[in-house]
XYZ file of C-alpha atoms in Angstrom:
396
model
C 0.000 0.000 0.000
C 1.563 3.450 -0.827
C 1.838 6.465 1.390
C -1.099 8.121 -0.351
C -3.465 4.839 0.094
C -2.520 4.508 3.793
C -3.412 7.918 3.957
C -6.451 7.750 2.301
C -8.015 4.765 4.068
C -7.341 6.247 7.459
C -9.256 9.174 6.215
C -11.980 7.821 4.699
C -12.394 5.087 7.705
C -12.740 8.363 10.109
C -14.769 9.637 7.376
C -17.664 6.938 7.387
C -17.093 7.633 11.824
C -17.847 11.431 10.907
C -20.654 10.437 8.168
C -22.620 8.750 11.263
C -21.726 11.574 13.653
C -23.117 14.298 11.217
C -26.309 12.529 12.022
C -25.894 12.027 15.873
C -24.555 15.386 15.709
C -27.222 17.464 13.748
C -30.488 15.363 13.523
C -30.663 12.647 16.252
C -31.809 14.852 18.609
C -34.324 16.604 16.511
C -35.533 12.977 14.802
C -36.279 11.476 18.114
C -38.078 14.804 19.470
C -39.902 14.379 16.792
C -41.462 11.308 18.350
C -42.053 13.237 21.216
C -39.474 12.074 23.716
C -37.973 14.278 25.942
C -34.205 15.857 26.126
C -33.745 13.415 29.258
C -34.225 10.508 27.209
C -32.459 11.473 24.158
C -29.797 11.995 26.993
C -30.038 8.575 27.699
C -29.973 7.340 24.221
C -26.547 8.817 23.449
C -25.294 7.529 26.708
C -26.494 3.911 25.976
C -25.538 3.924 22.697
C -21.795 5.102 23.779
C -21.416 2.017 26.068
C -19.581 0.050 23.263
C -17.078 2.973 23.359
C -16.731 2.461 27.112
C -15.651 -1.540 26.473
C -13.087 -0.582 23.803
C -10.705 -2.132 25.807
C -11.928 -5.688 25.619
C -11.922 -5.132 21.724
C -8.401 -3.506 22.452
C -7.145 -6.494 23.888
C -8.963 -8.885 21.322
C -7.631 -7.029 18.331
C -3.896 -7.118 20.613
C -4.033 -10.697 21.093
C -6.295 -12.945 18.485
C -5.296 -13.008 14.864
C -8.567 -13.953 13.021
C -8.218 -16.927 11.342
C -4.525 -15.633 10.371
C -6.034 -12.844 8.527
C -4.243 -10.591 10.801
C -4.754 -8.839 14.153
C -6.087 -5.819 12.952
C -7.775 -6.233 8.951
C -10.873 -8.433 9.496
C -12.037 -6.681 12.760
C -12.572 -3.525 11.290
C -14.565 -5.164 8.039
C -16.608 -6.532 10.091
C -17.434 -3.375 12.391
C -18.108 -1.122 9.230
C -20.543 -4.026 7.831
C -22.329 -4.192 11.467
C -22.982 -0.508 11.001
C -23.792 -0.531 7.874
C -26.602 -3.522 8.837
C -27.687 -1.184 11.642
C -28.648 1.914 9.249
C -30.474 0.000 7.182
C -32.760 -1.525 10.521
C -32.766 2.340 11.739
C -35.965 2.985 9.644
C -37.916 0.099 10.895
C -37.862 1.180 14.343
C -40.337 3.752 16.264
C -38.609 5.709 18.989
C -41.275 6.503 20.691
C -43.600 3.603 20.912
C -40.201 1.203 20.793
C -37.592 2.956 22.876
C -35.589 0.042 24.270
C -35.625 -1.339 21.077
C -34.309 1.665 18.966
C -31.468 2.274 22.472
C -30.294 -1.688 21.555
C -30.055 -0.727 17.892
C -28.302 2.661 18.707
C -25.782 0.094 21.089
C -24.555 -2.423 18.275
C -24.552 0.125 15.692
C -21.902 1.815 18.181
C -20.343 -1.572 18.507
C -19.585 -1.909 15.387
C -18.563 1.517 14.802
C -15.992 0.829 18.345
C -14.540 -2.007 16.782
C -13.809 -0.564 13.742
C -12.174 2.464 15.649
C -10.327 0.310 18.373
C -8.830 -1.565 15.208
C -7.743 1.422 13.221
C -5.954 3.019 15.905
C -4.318 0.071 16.705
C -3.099 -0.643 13.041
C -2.501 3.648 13.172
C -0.094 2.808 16.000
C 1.646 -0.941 14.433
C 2.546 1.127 11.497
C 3.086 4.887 12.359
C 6.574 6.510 12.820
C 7.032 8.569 16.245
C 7.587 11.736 13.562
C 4.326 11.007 11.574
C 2.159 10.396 14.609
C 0.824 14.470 13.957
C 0.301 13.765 10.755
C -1.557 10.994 11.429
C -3.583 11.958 13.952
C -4.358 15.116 11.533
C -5.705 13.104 8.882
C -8.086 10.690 11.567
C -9.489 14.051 13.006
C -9.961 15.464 9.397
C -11.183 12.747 7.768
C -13.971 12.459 10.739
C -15.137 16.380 10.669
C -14.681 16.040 7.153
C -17.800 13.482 6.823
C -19.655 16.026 8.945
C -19.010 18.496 6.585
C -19.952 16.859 3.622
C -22.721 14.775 4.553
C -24.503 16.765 7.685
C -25.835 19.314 4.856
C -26.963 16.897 2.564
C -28.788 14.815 5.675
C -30.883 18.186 6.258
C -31.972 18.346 2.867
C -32.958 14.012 2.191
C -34.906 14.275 5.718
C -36.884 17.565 4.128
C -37.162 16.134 0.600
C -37.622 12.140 0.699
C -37.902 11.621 4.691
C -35.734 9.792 7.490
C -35.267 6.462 5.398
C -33.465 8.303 2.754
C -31.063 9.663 5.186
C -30.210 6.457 6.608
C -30.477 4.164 3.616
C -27.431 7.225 2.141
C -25.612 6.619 5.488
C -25.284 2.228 5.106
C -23.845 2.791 1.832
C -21.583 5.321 2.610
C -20.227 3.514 5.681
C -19.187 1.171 3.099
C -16.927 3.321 1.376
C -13.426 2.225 3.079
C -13.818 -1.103 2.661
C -11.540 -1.310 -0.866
C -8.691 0.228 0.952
C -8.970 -1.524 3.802
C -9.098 -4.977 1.982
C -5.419 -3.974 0.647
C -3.701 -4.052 3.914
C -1.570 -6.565 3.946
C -0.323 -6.998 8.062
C 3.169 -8.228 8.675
C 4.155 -10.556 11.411
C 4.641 -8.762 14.676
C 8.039 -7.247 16.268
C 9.443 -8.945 19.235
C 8.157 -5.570 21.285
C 4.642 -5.567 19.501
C 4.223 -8.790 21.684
C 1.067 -9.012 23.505
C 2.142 -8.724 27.354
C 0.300 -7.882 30.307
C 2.785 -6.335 32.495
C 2.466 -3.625 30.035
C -0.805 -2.382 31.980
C 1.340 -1.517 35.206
C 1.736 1.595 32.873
C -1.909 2.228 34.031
C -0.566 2.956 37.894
C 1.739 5.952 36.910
C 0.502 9.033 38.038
C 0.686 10.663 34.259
C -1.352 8.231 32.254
C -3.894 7.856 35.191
C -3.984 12.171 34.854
C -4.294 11.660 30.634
C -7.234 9.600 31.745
C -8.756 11.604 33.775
C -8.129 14.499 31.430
C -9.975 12.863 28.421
C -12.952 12.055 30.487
C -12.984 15.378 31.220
C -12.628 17.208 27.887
C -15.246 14.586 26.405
C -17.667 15.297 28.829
C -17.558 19.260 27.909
C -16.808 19.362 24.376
C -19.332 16.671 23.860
C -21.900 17.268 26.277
C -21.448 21.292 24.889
C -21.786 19.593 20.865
C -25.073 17.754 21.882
C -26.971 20.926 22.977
C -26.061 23.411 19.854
C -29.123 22.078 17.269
C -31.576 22.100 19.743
C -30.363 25.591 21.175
C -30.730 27.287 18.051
C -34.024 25.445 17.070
C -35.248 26.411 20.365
C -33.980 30.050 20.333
C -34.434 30.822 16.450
C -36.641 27.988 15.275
C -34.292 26.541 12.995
C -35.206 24.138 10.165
C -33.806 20.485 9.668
C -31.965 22.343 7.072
C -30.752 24.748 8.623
C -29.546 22.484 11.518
C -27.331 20.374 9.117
C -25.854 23.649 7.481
C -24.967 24.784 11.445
C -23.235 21.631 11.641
C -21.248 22.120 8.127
C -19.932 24.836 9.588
C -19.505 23.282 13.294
C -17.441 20.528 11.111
C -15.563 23.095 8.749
C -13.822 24.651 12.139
C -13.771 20.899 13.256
C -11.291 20.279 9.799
C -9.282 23.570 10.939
C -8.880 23.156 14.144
C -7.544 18.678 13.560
C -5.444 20.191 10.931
C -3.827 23.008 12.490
C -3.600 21.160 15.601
C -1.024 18.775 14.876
C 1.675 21.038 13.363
C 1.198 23.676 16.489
C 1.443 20.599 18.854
C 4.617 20.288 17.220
C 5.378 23.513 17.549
C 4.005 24.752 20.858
C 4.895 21.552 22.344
C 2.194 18.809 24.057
C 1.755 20.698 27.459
C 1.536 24.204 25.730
C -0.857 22.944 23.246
C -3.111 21.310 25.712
C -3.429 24.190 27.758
C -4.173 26.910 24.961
C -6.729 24.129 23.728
C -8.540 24.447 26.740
C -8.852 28.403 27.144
C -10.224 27.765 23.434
C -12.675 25.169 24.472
C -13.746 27.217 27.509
C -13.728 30.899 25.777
C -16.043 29.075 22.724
C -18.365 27.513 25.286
C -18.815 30.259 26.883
C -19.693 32.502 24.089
C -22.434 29.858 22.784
C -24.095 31.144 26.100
C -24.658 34.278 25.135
C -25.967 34.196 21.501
C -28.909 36.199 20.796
C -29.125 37.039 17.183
C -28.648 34.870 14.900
C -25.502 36.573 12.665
C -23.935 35.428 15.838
C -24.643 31.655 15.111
C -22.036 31.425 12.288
C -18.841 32.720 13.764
C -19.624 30.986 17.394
C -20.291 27.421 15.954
C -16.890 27.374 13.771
C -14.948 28.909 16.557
C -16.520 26.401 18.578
C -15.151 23.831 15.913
C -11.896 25.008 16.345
C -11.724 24.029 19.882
C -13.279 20.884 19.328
C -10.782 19.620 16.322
C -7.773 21.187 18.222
C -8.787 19.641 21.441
C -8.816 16.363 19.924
C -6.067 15.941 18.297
C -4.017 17.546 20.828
C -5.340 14.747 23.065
C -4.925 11.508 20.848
C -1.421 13.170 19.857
C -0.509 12.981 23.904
C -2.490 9.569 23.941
C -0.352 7.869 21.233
C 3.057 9.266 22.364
C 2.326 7.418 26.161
C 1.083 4.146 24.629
C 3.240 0.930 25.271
C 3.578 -0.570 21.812
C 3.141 -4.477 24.095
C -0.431 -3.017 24.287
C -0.867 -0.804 21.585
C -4.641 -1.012 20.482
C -5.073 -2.018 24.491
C -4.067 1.207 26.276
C -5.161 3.233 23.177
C -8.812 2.058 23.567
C -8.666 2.233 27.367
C -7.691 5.763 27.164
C -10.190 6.636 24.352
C -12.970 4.226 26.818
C -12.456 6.493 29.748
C -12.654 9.561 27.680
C -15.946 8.059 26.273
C -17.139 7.548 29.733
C -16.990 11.153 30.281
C -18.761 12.108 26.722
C -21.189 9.525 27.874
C -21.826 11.920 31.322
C -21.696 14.494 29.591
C -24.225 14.082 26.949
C -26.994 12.491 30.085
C -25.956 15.670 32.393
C -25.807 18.576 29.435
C -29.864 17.205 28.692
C -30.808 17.046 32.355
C -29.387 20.274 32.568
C -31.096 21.588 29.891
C -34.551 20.658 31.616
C -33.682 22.012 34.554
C -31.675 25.155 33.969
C -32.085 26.142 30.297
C -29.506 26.188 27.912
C -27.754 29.507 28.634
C -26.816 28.131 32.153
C -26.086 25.017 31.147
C -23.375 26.250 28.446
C -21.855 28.641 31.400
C -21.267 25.075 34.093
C -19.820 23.213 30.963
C -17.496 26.396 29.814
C -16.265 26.719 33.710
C -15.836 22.592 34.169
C -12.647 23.573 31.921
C -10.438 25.142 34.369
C -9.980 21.591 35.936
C -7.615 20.368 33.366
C -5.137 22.936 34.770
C -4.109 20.749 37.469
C -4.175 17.322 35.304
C -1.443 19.063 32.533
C 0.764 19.569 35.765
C 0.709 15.808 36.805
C 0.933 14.694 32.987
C 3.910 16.699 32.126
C 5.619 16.815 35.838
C 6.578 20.509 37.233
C 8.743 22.724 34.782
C 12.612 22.669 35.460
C 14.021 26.014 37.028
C 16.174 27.442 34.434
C 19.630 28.389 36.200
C 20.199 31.802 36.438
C 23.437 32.757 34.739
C 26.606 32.797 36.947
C 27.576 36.145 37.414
């Protein structure tokens, strides 16, 4: 596989990831209100359906340990998590929300599944095959690719919902989770190094003070930037009366500063360094939050939701770049997932708390508690990085 093709088919794999997400993203919440249900339980929904993100590390580990039927460690795992999605989006239509709520949660769960395994797999093949020096790079195109299927499909979703209904939107999203497979069906693994060896005295790494802080500090971003993300659509539809339209063009341009901010963020990671970065990605996060509190005209919308983007892309990538740089290569798709797992636990808090919020407090004070939640990470980038050395003073 050239450069180009490897490339490629890490984009377009985070591509069919962002494809789904400019759904969850733009319309989920507004399809299931739709059927009535309440932001509580669309909460709820999200949260359920981002277990399988929770267990990544038991897919980790699998992926780590089991070649499938000595088609490789890595390959058949993620063909078979983009065809379980792809299955999913075509059951999607059959399903009423509101009279069949369990049932549409379980679908929302193995569609996730299959989406996590897919994921866990990638980054594991990601970090097999990546140079220390191309990890930015890297990490740039996953980001990208991702925002860029919001971009180019949450638009498009607006207008098949308000031209040929739901099933067109999700009969569009099966196929195009199907997109990566002729890439991926070139890799061709090789046989693992002595120190790509499956060992599990690799997970004492897990009792260091700085991973167990990176942990915490994903968790933590998640649950804002996340939480923040799941509350913009039905802010604006609830402020302005947005259209289904006009909710996937607000996530275009969500996804546009998504695209910046991934692609930006790994060159000034490299330039800024890991604990700079980190930090100015959180007064971003936390300044852009903020701001979404206080719109009240809608020219405001536009230059909010991108610089919100921005902070979510750079935020991201600033994170996984961090995450892949501490990963034991004995454990690579392992500690990846576990890392990415915890973070999911806190986008899974996030998106149940942001909605109960919502009920409770209204959106404008719910933005302001998830905009000051990001002055915590100030203490986490100190036990990550360890305390700055004291630069001698010159002998006089």
């Amino acid at each position: 596989m050239t450069k180009f093709s490897r490339y490629a088919m890490f984009a377009l794999l985070y591509f069919a990831q962002g494809a789904i997400l400019s759904y969850f993203t733009a319309l989920n919440s507004l399809y299931l209100l739709s059927f009535d249900l309440t932001m509580s339980q669309i909460g709820i929904v999200g949260a359920i359906g981002l277990i399988p993100f929770v267990l990544k590390i038991f897919l980790g580990m699998l992926s780590d340990r089991v070649n499938f039927a000595g088609w490789g460690h890595r390959k058949p795992y993620i063909v078979l998590g983009l065809i379980v999605q792809s299955v999913c989006l075509l059951a999607v239509p059959q399903i009423h929300p509101g009279s069949q709520y369990g049932l549409y949660a379980l679908l929302a769960f193995v569609l996730m599944l299959g989406m996590a395994l897919y994921d866990t797999c990638t980054d594991g093949y990601a970090l097999d095959t990546t140079p220390e020096q191309e990890q930015g790079t890297i990490q740039g195109f996953m980001v990208g690719g991702r925002a860029l299927g919001v971009v180019a499909i949450s638009a498009v979703l607006g207008l098949l919902v308000e031209g040929w209904g739901w099933s067109a939107a999700f009969y569009s999203l099966a196929v195009l989770s199907l997109l990566p497979l002729p890439l991926v069906l070139q890799i061709r693994e090789l046989p693992r190094k002595p120190e790509q060896q499956f060992s599990w005295s690799a997970f004492k790494a897990f009792t260091q003070m700085p991973v167990i802080s990176l942990a915490i500090l994903g968790a933590l971003y998640s649950l804002i930037i996340n939480g923040a993300n799941q509350l913009v659509n039905p802010f604006l539809q609830n402020r302005f009366g947005i259209t289904y339209a006009a909710a996937g063009f607000v996530t275009t341009v969500w996804g546009i500063g998504v695209v910046l901010g991934s692609l930006a963020g790994g060159r000034l990671t490299d330039k800024w360094g890991q604990r700079q970065s980190v930090i100015r990605a959180m007064f971003l996060s936390l300044g852009a939050i903020f701001l979404l509190a206080f719109t009240s005209a809608a020219w405001m919308v536009w230059p909010l939701v991108i610089l919100f983007g921005l902070a979510y892309g750079f935020y991201e990538t600033v994170y996984f770049a961090i995450s892949m740089n501490k990963t034991d290569p004995r454990i690579a798709a392992s500690m990846f997932s576990i890392l990415m797992a915890v973070a999911n636990v806190g986008t899974g808090v996030g998106l149940a708390m942001s909605g109960s919020l919502v009920d409770s407090l209204g959106f404008a004070a719910t933005f302001l508690i998830l905009a000051g939640l990001n002055l915590l990470a100030l203490p986490l980038v100190g036990l990550i990085f360890g305390r700055r050395r004291a630069v001698p003073a010159p002998v006089q």
